[in-house]
Structures are given as C-alpha cells and as structure tokens.
Short mmCIF file of C-alpha atoms and ligand atoms in Angstrom, two decimals:
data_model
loop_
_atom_site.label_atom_id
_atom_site.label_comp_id
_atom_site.label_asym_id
_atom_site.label_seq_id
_atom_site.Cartn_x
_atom_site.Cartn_y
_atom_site.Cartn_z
CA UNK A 1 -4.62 7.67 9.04
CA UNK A 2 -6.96 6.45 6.03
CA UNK A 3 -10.14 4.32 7.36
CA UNK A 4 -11.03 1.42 5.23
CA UNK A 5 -13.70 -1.35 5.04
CA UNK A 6 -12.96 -4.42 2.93
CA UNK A 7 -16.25 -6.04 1.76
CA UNK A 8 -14.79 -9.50 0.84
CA UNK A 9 -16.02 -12.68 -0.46
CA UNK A 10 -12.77 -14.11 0.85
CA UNK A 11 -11.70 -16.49 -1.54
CA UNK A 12 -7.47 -17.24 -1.76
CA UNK A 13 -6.96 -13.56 -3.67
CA UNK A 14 -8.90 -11.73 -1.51
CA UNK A 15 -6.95 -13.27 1.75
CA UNK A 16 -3.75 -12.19 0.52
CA UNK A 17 -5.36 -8.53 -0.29
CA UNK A 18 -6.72 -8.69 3.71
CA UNK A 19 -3.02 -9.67 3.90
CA UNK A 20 -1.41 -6.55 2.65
CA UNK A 21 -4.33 -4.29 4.45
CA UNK A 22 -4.05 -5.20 7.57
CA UNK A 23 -0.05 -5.12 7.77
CA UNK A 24 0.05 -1.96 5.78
CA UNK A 25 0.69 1.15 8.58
CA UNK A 26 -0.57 4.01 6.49
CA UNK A 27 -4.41 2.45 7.09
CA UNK A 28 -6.56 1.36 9.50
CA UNK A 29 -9.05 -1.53 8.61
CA UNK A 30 -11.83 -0.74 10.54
CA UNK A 31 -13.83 -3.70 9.51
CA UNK A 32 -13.67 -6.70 7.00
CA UNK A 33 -17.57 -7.34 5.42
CA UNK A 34 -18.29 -10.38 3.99
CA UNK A 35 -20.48 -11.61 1.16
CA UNK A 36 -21.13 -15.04 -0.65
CA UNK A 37 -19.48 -15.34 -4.06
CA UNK A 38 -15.84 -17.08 -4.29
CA UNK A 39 -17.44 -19.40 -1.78
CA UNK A 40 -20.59 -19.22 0.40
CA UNK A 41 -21.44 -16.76 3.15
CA UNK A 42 -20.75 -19.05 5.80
CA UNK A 43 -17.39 -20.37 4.29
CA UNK A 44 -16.15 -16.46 2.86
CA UNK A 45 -16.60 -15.57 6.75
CA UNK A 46 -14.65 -18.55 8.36
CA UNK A 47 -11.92 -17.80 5.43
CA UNK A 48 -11.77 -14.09 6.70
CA UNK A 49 -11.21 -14.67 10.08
CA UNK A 50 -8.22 -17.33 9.17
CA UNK A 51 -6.80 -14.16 6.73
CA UNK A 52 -7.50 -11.92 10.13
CA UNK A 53 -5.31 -14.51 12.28
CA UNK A 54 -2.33 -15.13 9.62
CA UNK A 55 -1.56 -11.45 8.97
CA UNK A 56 -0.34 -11.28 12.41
CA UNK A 57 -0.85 -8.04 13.22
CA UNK A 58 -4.71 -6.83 14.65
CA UNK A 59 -8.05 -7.94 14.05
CA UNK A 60 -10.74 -6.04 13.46
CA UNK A 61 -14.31 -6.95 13.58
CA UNK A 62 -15.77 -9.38 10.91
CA UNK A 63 -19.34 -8.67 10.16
CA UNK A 64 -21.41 -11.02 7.57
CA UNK A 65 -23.43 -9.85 4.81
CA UNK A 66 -25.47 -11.03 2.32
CA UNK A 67 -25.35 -14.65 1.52
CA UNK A 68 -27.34 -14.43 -1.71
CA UNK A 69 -27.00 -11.96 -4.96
CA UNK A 70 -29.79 -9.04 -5.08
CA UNK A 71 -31.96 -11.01 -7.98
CA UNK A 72 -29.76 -13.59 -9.55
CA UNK A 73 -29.16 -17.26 -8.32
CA UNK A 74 -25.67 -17.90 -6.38
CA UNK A 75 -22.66 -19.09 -8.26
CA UNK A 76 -19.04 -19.72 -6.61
CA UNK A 77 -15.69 -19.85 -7.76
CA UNK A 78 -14.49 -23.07 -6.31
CA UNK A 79 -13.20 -24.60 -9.30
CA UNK A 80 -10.33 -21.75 -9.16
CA UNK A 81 -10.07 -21.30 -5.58
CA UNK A 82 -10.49 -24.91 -3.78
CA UNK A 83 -13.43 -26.17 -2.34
CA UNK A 84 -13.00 -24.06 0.98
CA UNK A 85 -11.97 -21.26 -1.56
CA UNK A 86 -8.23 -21.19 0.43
CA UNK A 87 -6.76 -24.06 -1.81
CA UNK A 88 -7.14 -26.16 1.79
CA UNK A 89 -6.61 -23.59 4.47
CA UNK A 90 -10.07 -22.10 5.00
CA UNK A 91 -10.25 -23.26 8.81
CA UNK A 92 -12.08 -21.21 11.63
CA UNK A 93 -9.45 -20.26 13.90
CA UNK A 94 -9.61 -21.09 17.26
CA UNK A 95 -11.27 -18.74 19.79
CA UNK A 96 -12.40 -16.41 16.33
CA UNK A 97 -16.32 -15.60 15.59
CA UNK A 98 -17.75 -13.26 13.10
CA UNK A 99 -19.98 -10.24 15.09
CA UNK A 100 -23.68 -10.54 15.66
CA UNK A 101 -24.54 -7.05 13.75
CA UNK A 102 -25.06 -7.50 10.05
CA UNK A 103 -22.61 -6.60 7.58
CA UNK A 104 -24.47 -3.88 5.58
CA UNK A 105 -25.57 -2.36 9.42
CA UNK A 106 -22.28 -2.30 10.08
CA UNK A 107 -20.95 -0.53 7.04
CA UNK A 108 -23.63 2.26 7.86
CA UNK A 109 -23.07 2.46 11.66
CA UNK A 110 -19.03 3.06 10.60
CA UNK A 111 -19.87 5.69 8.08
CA UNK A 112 -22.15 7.86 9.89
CA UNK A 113 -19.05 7.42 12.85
CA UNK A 114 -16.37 8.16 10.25
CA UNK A 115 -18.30 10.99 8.02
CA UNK A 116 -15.88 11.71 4.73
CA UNK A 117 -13.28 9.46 5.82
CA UNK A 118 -14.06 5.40 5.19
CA UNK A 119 -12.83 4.34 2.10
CA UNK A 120 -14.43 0.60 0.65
CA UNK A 121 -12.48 -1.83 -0.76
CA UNK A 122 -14.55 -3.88 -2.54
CA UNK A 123 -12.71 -7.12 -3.81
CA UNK A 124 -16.50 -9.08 -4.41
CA UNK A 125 -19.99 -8.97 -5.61
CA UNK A 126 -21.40 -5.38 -4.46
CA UNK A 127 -24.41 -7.12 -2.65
CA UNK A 128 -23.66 -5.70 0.31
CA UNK A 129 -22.47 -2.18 -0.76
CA UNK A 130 -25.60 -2.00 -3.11
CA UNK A 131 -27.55 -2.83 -0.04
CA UNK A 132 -26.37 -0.35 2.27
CA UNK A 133 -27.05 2.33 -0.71
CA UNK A 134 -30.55 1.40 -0.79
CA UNK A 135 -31.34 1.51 2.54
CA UNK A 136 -29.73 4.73 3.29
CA UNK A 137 -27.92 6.99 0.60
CA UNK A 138 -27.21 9.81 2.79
CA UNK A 139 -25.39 8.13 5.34
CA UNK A 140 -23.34 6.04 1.65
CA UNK A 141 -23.09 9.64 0.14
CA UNK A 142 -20.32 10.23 3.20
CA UNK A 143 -17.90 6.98 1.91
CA UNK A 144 -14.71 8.92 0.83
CA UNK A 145 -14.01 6.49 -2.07
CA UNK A 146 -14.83 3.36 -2.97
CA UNK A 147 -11.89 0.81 -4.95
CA UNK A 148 -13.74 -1.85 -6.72
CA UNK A 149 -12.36 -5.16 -8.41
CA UNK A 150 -14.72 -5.45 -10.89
CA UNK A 151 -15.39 -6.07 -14.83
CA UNK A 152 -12.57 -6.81 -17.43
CA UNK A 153 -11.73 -3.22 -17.27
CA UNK A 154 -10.26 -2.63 -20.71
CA UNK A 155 -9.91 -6.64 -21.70
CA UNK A 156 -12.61 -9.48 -21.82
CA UNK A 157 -14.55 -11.04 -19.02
CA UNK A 158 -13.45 -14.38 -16.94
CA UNK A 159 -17.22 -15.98 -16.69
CA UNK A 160 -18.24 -15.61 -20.26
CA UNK A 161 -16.27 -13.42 -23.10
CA UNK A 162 -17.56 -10.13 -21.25
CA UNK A 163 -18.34 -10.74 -17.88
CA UNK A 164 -16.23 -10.53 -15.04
CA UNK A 165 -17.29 -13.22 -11.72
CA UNK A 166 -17.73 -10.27 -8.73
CA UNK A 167 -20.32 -8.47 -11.44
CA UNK A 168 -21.36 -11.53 -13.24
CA UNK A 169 -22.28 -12.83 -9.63
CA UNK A 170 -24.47 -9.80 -9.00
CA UNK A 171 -24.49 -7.25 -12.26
CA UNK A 172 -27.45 -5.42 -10.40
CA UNK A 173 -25.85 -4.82 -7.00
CA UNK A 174 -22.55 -3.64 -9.63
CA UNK A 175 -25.04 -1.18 -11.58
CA UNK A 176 -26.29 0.32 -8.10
CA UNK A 177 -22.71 0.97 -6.88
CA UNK A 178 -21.18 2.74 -9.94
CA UNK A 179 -23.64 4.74 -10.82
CA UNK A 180 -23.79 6.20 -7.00
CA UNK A 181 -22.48 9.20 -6.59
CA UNK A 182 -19.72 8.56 -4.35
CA UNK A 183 -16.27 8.32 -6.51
CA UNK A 184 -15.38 4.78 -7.41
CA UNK A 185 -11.91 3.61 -9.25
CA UNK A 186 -12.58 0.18 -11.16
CA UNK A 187 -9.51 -2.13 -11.23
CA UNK A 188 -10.56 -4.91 -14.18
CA UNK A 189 -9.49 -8.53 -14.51
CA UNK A 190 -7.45 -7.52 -17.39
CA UNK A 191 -5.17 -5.64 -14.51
CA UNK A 192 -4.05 -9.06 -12.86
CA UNK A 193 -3.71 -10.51 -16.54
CA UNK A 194 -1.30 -8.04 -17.58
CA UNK A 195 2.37 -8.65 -18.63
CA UNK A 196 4.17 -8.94 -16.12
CA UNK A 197 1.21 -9.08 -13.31
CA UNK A 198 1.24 -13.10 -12.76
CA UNK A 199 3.19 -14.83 -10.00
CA UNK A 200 5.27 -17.75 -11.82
CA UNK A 201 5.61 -20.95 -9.85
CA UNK A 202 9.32 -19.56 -9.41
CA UNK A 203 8.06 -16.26 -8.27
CA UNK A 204 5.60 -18.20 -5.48
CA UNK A 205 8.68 -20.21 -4.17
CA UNK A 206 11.14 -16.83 -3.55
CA UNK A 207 8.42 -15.18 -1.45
CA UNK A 208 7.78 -18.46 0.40
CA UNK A 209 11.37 -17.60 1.65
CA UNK A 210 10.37 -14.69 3.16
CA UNK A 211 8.28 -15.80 6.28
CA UNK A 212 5.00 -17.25 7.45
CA UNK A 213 3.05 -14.41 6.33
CA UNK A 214 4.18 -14.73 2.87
CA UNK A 215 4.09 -18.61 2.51
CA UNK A 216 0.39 -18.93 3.97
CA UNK A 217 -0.10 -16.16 0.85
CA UNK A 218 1.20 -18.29 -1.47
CA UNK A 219 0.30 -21.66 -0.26
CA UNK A 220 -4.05 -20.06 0.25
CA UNK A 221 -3.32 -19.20 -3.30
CA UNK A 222 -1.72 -23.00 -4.84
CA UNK A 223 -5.19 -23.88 -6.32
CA UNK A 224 -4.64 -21.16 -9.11
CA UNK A 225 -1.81 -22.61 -10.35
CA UNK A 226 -3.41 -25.99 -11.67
CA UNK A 227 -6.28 -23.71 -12.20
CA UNK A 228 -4.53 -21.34 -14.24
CA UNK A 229 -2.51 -24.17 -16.09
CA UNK A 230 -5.87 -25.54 -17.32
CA UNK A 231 -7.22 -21.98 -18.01
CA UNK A 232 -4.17 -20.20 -19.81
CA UNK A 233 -1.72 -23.05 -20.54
CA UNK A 234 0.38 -21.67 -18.06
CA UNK A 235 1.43 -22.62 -13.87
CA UNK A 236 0.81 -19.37 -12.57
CA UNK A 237 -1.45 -16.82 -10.18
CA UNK A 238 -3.53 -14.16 -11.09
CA UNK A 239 -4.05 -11.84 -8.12
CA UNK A 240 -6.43 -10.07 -8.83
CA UNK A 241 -7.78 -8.67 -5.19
CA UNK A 242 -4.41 -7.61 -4.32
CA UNK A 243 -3.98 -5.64 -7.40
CA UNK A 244 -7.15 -3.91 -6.98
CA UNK A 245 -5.75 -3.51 -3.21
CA UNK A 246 -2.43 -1.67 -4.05
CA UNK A 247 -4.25 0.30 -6.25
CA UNK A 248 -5.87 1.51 -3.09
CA UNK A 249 -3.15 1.21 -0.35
CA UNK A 250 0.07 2.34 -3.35
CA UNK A 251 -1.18 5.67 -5.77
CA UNK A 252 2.03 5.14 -6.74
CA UNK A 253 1.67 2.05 -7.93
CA UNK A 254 -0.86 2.74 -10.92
CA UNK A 255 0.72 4.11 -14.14
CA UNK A 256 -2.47 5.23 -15.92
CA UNK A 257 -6.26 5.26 -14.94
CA UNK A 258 -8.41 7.52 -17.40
CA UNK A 259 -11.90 8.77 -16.49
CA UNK A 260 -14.44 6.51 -18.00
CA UNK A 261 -18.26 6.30 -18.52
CA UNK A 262 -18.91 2.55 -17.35
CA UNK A 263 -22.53 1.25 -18.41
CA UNK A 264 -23.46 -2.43 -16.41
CA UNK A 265 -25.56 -4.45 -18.44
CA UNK A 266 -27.59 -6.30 -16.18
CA UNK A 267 -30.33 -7.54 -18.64
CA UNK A 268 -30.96 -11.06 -18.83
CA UNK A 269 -28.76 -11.97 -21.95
CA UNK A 270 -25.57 -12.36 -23.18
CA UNK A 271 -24.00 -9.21 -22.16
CA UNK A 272 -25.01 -9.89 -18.30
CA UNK A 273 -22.49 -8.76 -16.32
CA UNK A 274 -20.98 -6.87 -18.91
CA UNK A 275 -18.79 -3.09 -17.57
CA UNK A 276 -18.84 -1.55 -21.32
CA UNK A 277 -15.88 0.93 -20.55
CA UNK A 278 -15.55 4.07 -22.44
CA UNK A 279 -12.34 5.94 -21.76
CA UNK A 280 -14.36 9.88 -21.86
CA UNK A 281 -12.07 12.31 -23.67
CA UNK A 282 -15.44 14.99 -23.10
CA UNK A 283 -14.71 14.51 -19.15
CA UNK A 284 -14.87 18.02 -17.72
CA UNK A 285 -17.08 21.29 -19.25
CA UNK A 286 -18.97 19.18 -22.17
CA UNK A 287 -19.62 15.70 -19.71
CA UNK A 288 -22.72 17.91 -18.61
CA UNK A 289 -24.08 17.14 -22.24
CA UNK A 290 -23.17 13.64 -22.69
CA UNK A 291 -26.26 12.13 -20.42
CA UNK A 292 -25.42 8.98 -20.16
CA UNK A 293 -22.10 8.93 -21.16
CA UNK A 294 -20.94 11.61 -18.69
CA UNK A 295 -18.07 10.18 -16.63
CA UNK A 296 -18.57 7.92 -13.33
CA UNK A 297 -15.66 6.00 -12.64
CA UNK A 298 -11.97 5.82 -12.86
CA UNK A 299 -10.66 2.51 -14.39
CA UNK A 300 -7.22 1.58 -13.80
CA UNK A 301 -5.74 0.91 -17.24
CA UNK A 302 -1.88 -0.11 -16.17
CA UNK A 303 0.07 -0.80 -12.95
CA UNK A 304 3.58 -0.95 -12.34
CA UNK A 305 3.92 -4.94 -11.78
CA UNK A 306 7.24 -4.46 -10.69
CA UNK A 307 6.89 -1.63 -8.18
CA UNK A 308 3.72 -3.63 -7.00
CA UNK A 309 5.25 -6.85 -6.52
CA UNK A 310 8.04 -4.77 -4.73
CA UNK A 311 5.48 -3.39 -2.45
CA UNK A 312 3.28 -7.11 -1.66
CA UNK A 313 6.87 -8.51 -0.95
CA UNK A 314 8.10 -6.19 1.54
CA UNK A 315 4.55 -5.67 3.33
CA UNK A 316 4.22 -9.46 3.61
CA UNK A 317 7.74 -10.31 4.70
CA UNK A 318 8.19 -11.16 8.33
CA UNK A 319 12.39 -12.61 7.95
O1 RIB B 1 -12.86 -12.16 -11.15
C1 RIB B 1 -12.00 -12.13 -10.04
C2 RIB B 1 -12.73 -11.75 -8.81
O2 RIB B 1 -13.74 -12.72 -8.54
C3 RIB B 1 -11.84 -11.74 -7.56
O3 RIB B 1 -12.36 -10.83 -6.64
C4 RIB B 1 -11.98 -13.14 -7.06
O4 RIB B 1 -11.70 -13.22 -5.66
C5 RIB B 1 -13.45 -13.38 -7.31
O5 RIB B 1 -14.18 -12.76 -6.26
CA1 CA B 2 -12.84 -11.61 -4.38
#
C-alpha cells in the first residue's frame, strides 16, 4: 500500500484533498503536516483536524510545522478561503489535538521508518519540506516522490501575473524543494483553471446530494464562489489541492505531464515567486550538457476533468 504525508496549510481546497486521501483505499496517510499560509499555523492545524474528523474514516497523527515562511514575511489567503480559511467550518473538533513532536521531526522520523516508500503531498508553502531537507538530506534523499501544488505551471500566477500563493508565500523554501534530488511532479494553478476543471454552483449542489462527506466538501469550499465571482466574473470553485491530489492518488487521471527544467525566482523583485517552466525536449543523453536547464521536475500540463470529477465524486460519496 503507498505511504503518504500531506504537508497542508489546510485552507477549504486542501480539506477536500485530505478528503479524498484519507477515504481513498489504495493509500495510507501516515501523517497530515501542517504549515501557515491559507491561514495561520494555529488555525491550518485546527482546520486539519476538522478535515481528519469529516472524512469519516481514520485519523492519523497531525503534527505542526512551521508557522512562518523561511525569509519572507507571512501572507494568508483569507480573502478566498474565509476568515477561518473553511468558509465558516474551521472548528477544533471535540476530543482532537495536534501531536507534541514537530512537523518537520516528524516527516524525518517517518522517512527513515518508511525508507523508499513515503510519498509527500505537498498542497502549501514548502516551509516545512525545505526544512526537513536542510536539516537532514540523507534521511529526504529516501522520500519516494514528492506531488507539489505549486506555480502557474504552464499559465500565469494567482498573487501577481507570475506568482503562484504556496511559492509566492515562500519562493525560497519552493527553490530548495525542486531542485532536491528526490523526483517531484508540479501540478500548476493553471491545472484547476482549466476548461472544464471548475465546480459550477450547479455542479456543488449535485454532489451535496451525495452524503455528508461530500456536502461538508462543498459547503468548506462556499467562500470561493463569491470569491471566484469577484475574481473571474464567474460563481464557481477552483480546486486546486484536490487536483494536485488525484494527480497523486489517479495516474490515470493526468493526460499529459512533460519533463521540464523549472527555475524559482526567489529574488526580491517582480518575478518573486515566479516557476519559469521549460517543457525540455533535450531530456535524456544531451540534459547532461544543459547545466542549468537539465530536467528536474515533471509538470502536469492536462488532466482529464471528467474522469477526475468522476473519481472526487465516487471517493467522497457516502449515499
Ligand atoms: O494557489 C493555490 C494554492 O494556494 C492552494 O494550495 C491553496 O490552498 C493555497 O494554499
Ligand atoms: Ca493549500
């Protein structure tokens, strides 16, 4: 059974991606690691713990992380997510607590115990993965693969015109994890953005049919509509966790995802935050020659919406 670790900075999209993890069978989530970004430390942890208890299934550990970007000054994400960052759900559930060990301790501990087999889902700022890779890169050489949401992938950034928020949050902590050598597939804002990829208001309403699981996923997830109305003219939600998330959990779901050279820019500027993503034709005999343009990441360029909407509704239905 695959091992995963989902570093979250659980804002509504990431709660419905801990929603489809932890009631998928083909994985086990051996721990969810939090990080301040969507929303604070304090408030990402309570709003992981309340994803834990509403996927009715099992709950595995909760461990916090960092609750402050390697260099930069915090931001959050509150204006698209709610104040609690759970468009009004983001409660502590009763009799639930985060563990005492600290998130980027735990990662390691779970590593070294799972050598070759923990995959990270990373669906927020890499504080806490660029952490652990600082403070021990042999034990993070032994992560099978990491899944990142992160950067516009092959369209523009949601921040500014280039930046995506997870890397915009912390562009050094992003620069640290992708150029590690430990493979890493980049699923970009532009996935969630796609044709096809948004939830209509319509769309939100049918899966609220289809059990409690499914309506807290769509009700965590209300303040994106208004959001999203202001943003793109339209009444819709942009998921993009749970994209990046089926990307992990569903191969089958991703049509095509070239090998790239991704450079972070993480200069003070106008291109902070920036993933400059260069789809490598050289990959394979000549990438030894290309330096810095040799390949280090796979970026998702299309998903099957409809297969992956297919797979969130059945994994979330409960009736
Ligand atoms: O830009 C979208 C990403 O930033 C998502 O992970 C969302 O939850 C926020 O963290
Ligand atoms: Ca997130």
């Amino acid at each position: 059974m695959r091992k995963i670790i989902i570093d979250t900075d659980t804002g509504s999209d990431d709660a419905v991606a801990i929603l489809m993890a932890l009631r998928d069978p083909s994985v086990q989530v051996l721990a969810l690691t939090t990080v301040c970004g969507n929303v604070s430390l304090e408030q990402a942890t309570i709003n992981a713990l309340r994803s834990v208890k509403e996927a009715r299934t099992y709950a595995p550990p909760v461990y916090k992380g960092a609750y402050h970007p390697l260099v930069r000054t915090t931001r959050n994400a509150t204006q698209a997510h709610g104040d609690d960052g759970m468009s009004g759900l983001g409660t502590l559930p009763e009799g639930m607590q985060a563990e005492t060990e600290h998130a980027v301790e735990a990662m390691l501990r779970l590593v070294k115990e799972n050598p070759g087999e923990v995959e990270i889902v990373a669906i927020g700022p890499a504080t806490n993965v660029a952490l652990a890779m600082m403070k021990d890169p042999e034990t993070m050489k032994q992560v099978k693969h990491i899944y990142s949401m992160g950067s516009g992938g092959f369209g523009p950034g949601n921040v500014t015109s280039v930046a995506e928020f997870n890397v915009f949050v912390d562009a050094e902590a992003y620069k640290i994890m992708v150029e590690f050598p430990v493979p890493v597939t980049i699923v970009g804002f532009d996935i969630c953005r796609a044709e096809g990829a948004c939830f209509s208001e319509a769309e939100m309403t049918e899966m609220k049919k289809d059990g409690p699981v499914s309506k807290f996923a769509m009700d965590c997830t209300a303040a994106l509509v208004d959001y999203n109305e202001l943003k793109h003219g339209k009444r819709e939600i942009d998921l993009a966790d749970p994209f990046a998330m089926g990307a992990a959990l569903w191969p089958d779901t991703v049509a095509e995802a070239p090998a790239c050279c991704c450079l972070v820019c993480a200069e003070t500027g106008m291109t902070y935050g920036q993933v400059v993503v260069s789809e490598n034709r050289y990959a394979g005999a000549d990438a030894e020659k290309l330096g810095d343009w040799a390949v280090n990441a796979t970026v998702v360029k299309r998903m099957d919406n409809a297969l992956f909407k297919k797979k969130l509704r059945e994994t979330l239905k409960t009736q």
